[in-house]
């Protein structure tokens, strides 16, 4: 692969991933954005059949120009000031936020979906896409200071919290049994379609 193509590929990955981390919102009166999490049952032509985490079945049409990404494990200890991360979290009983997972963005994707917004990983969860301004060891893991749009948030990241980064994948990775996250468009007739899929490979489950 030529070096000239790398910036273009990185930009495409950034565009695709930002859609996954955006809030679920009504696009217009005829369609809505629906996030599907689950396990692939089959790929029939251009239709990906997924058993969702809720136990239902979802048939998602894969649009032309499909972009497939995967995640690989990263280390919490390697996160440093200047890194750009996406952290899903829930409020802690003693105040502040506790991380459920951390996505470390590749450098070319810095700024993707910057902000902090409601998320659907768990009840009352939030997704914060921000720059790490400080990373210090804590009693049980690390504490990250995140900055975004002139705001700051302290984030406790317990030891054992899933930490991943994005890598490229292909439609050949869309096999039965593979875990997926799909941000799909829901049409007025209820049908789902997407041009982007994040699939788990090599035993790594996308934690987002």
PDB file of N, CA, C and O in Angstrom, residues 3 11 18 34 43 60 66 75 101-102 109 112 116 123 132 138 143 150 156 170 178-179 204 206:
ATOM      1  N   UNK A   3       2.098   5.142   0.605  1.00  0.00           N
ATOM      2  CA  UNK A   3       1.911   6.098   1.695  1.00  0.00           C
ATOM      3  C   UNK A   3       0.866   7.141   1.347  1.00  0.00           C
ATOM      4  O   UNK A   3       0.223   7.707   2.216  1.00  0.00           O
ATOM      5  N   UNK A  11      -8.860   8.859   6.997  1.00  0.00           N
ATOM      6  CA  UNK A  11      -9.999   9.770   6.989  1.00  0.00           C
ATOM      7  C   UNK A  11     -11.307   9.008   6.848  1.00  0.00           C
ATOM      8  O   UNK A  11     -12.312   9.333   7.494  1.00  0.00           O
ATOM      9  N   UNK A  18     -17.073   7.760  13.535  1.00  0.00           N
ATOM     10  CA  UNK A  18     -17.842   8.843  14.159  1.00  0.00           C
ATOM     11  C   UNK A  18     -19.322   8.533  14.133  1.00  0.00           C
ATOM     12  O   UNK A  18     -20.066   8.908  15.039  1.00  0.00           O
ATOM     13  N   UNK A  34     -30.510   3.546  14.433  1.00  0.00           N
ATOM     14  CA  UNK A  34     -30.660   2.468  15.409  1.00  0.00           C
ATOM     15  C   UNK A  34     -29.338   1.734  15.537  1.00  0.00           C
ATOM     16  O   UNK A  34     -28.767   1.292  14.535  1.00  0.00           O
ATOM     17  N   UNK A  43     -24.735 -14.288   6.694  1.00  0.00           N
ATOM     18  CA  UNK A  43     -24.680 -13.234   5.685  1.00  0.00           C
ATOM     19  C   UNK A  43     -25.278 -13.818   4.417  1.00  0.00           C
ATOM     20  O   UNK A  43     -24.708 -14.704   3.782  1.00  0.00           O
ATOM     21  N   UNK A  60     -30.027  -6.675   8.523  1.00  0.00           N
ATOM     22  CA  UNK A  60     -29.471  -5.381   8.143  1.00  0.00           C
ATOM     23  C   UNK A  60     -28.908  -5.469   6.726  1.00  0.00           C
ATOM     24  O   UNK A  60     -28.003  -6.266   6.455  1.00  0.00           O
ATOM     25  N   UNK A  66     -19.558  -0.490   1.525  1.00  0.00           N
ATOM     26  CA  UNK A  66     -19.495  -0.918   2.926  1.00  0.00           C
ATOM     27  C   UNK A  66     -18.099  -0.744   3.510  1.00  0.00           C
ATOM     28  O   UNK A  66     -17.102  -1.113   2.890  1.00  0.00           O
ATOM     29  N   UNK A  75      -3.477  -1.220  25.768  1.00  0.00           N
ATOM     30  CA  UNK A  75      -3.140  -1.248  27.190  1.00  0.00           C
ATOM     31  C   UNK A  75      -3.505   0.064  27.869  1.00  0.00           C
ATOM     32  O   UNK A  75      -3.197   1.150  27.356  1.00  0.00           O
ATOM     33  N   UNK A 101     -15.567   1.115  29.309  1.00  0.00           N
ATOM     34  CA  UNK A 101     -14.641   0.722  28.257  1.00  0.00           C
ATOM     35  C   UNK A 101     -13.927   1.953  27.759  1.00  0.00           C
ATOM     36  O   UNK A 101     -14.394   3.076  27.944  1.00  0.00           O
ATOM     37  N   UNK A 102     -12.780   1.739  27.127  1.00  0.00           N
ATOM     38  CA  UNK A 102     -12.001   2.838  26.552  1.00  0.00           C
ATOM     39  C   UNK A 102     -11.601   2.475  25.131  1.00  0.00           C
ATOM     40  O   UNK A 102     -11.023   1.406  24.894  1.00  0.00           O
ATOM     41  N   UNK A 109      -7.324   9.980  13.674  1.00  0.00           N
ATOM     42  CA  UNK A 109      -8.755  10.127  13.952  1.00  0.00           C
ATOM     43  C   UNK A 109      -9.025  11.073  15.106  1.00  0.00           C
ATOM     44  O   UNK A 109     -10.149  11.157  15.603  1.00  0.00           O
ATOM     45  N   UNK A 112     -12.537  13.013  16.328  1.00  0.00           N
ATOM     46  CA  UNK A 112     -13.750  12.338  15.876  1.00  0.00           C
ATOM     47  C   UNK A 112     -14.849  12.412  16.927  1.00  0.00           C
ATOM     48  O   UNK A 112     -14.672  11.990  18.062  1.00  0.00           O
ATOM     49  N   UNK A 116     -19.405  14.960  24.882  1.00  0.00           N
ATOM     50  CA  UNK A 116     -19.900  13.992  25.859  1.00  0.00           C
ATOM     51  C   UNK A 116     -21.412  13.936  25.729  1.00  0.00           C
ATOM     52  O   UNK A 116     -22.083  14.976  25.799  1.00  0.00           O
ATOM     53  N   UNK A 123     -27.775   1.374  31.062  1.00  0.00           N
ATOM     54  CA  UNK A 123     -28.622   2.473  31.527  1.00  0.00           C
ATOM     55  C   UNK A 123     -27.787   3.586  32.160  1.00  0.00           C
ATOM     56  O   UNK A 123     -26.843   3.319  32.894  1.00  0.00           O
ATOM     57  N   UNK A 132      -6.900  13.279  26.230  1.00  0.00           N
ATOM     58  CA  UNK A 132      -6.371  13.021  27.575  1.00  0.00           C
ATOM     59  C   UNK A 132      -5.385  14.138  27.912  1.00  0.00           C
ATOM     60  O   UNK A 132      -4.386  14.328  27.226  1.00  0.00           O
ATOM     61  N   UNK A 138      -4.137   5.278  39.898  1.00  0.00           N
ATOM     62  CA  UNK A 138      -5.069   5.383  41.006  1.00  0.00           C
ATOM     63  C   UNK A 138      -4.979   4.109  41.832  1.00  0.00           C
ATOM     64  O   UNK A 138      -4.229   3.186  41.506  1.00  0.00           O
ATOM     65  N   UNK A 143      -6.696   7.193  36.672  1.00  0.00           N
ATOM     66  CA  UNK A 143      -7.642   8.293  36.544  1.00  0.00           C
ATOM     67  C   UNK A 143      -7.206   9.144  35.354  1.00  0.00           C
ATOM     68  O   UNK A 143      -6.069   9.605  35.299  1.00  0.00           O
ATOM     69  N   UNK A 150     -13.538  22.816  25.524  1.00  0.00           N
ATOM     70  CA  UNK A 150     -13.373  23.742  26.634  1.00  0.00           C
ATOM     71  C   UNK A 150     -13.833  23.212  27.973  1.00  0.00           C
ATOM     72  O   UNK A 150     -13.808  23.940  28.979  1.00  0.00           O
ATOM     73  N   UNK A 156     -12.498   7.771  36.220  1.00  0.00           N
ATOM     74  CA  UNK A 156     -11.846   6.640  36.873  1.00  0.00           C
ATOM     75  C   UNK A 156     -11.924   5.430  35.952  1.00  0.00           C
ATOM     76  O   UNK A 156     -13.000   5.096  35.448  1.00  0.00           O
ATOM     77  N   UNK A 170     -12.346  -6.529   6.736  1.00  0.00           N
ATOM     78  CA  UNK A 170     -13.010  -6.648   5.442  1.00  0.00           C
ATOM     79  C   UNK A 170     -14.326  -7.409   5.617  1.00  0.00           C
ATOM     80  O   UNK A 170     -14.597  -7.986   6.681  1.00  0.00           O
ATOM     81  N   UNK A 178     -19.472 -14.079  14.854  1.00  0.00           N
ATOM     82  CA  UNK A 178     -18.674 -12.887  15.143  1.00  0.00           C
ATOM     83  C   UNK A 178     -19.552 -11.803  15.776  1.00  0.00           C
ATOM     84  O   UNK A 178     -20.658 -11.535  15.303  1.00  0.00           O
ATOM     85  N   UNK A 179     -19.057 -11.153  16.834  1.00  0.00           N
ATOM     86  CA  UNK A 179     -19.820 -10.063  17.447  1.00  0.00           C
ATOM     87  C   UNK A 179     -19.724  -8.801  16.598  1.00  0.00           C
ATOM     88  O   UNK A 179     -18.679  -8.530  15.993  1.00  0.00           O
ATOM     89  N   UNK A 204     -11.503 -10.859  20.053  1.00  0.00           N
ATOM     90  CA  UNK A 204     -11.709  -9.569  20.716  1.00  0.00           C
ATOM     91  C   UNK A 204     -13.111  -9.087  20.425  1.00  0.00           C
ATOM     92  O   UNK A 204     -13.500  -8.910  19.259  1.00  0.00           O
ATOM     93  N   UNK A 206     -15.886  -6.178  20.423  1.00  0.00           N
ATOM     94  CA  UNK A 206     -16.006  -4.729  20.528  1.00  0.00           C
ATOM     95  C   UNK A 206     -16.770  -4.357  21.792  1.00  0.00           C
ATOM     96  O   UNK A 206     -17.930  -4.761  21.941  1.00  0.00           O
TER      97      UNK A 206
END
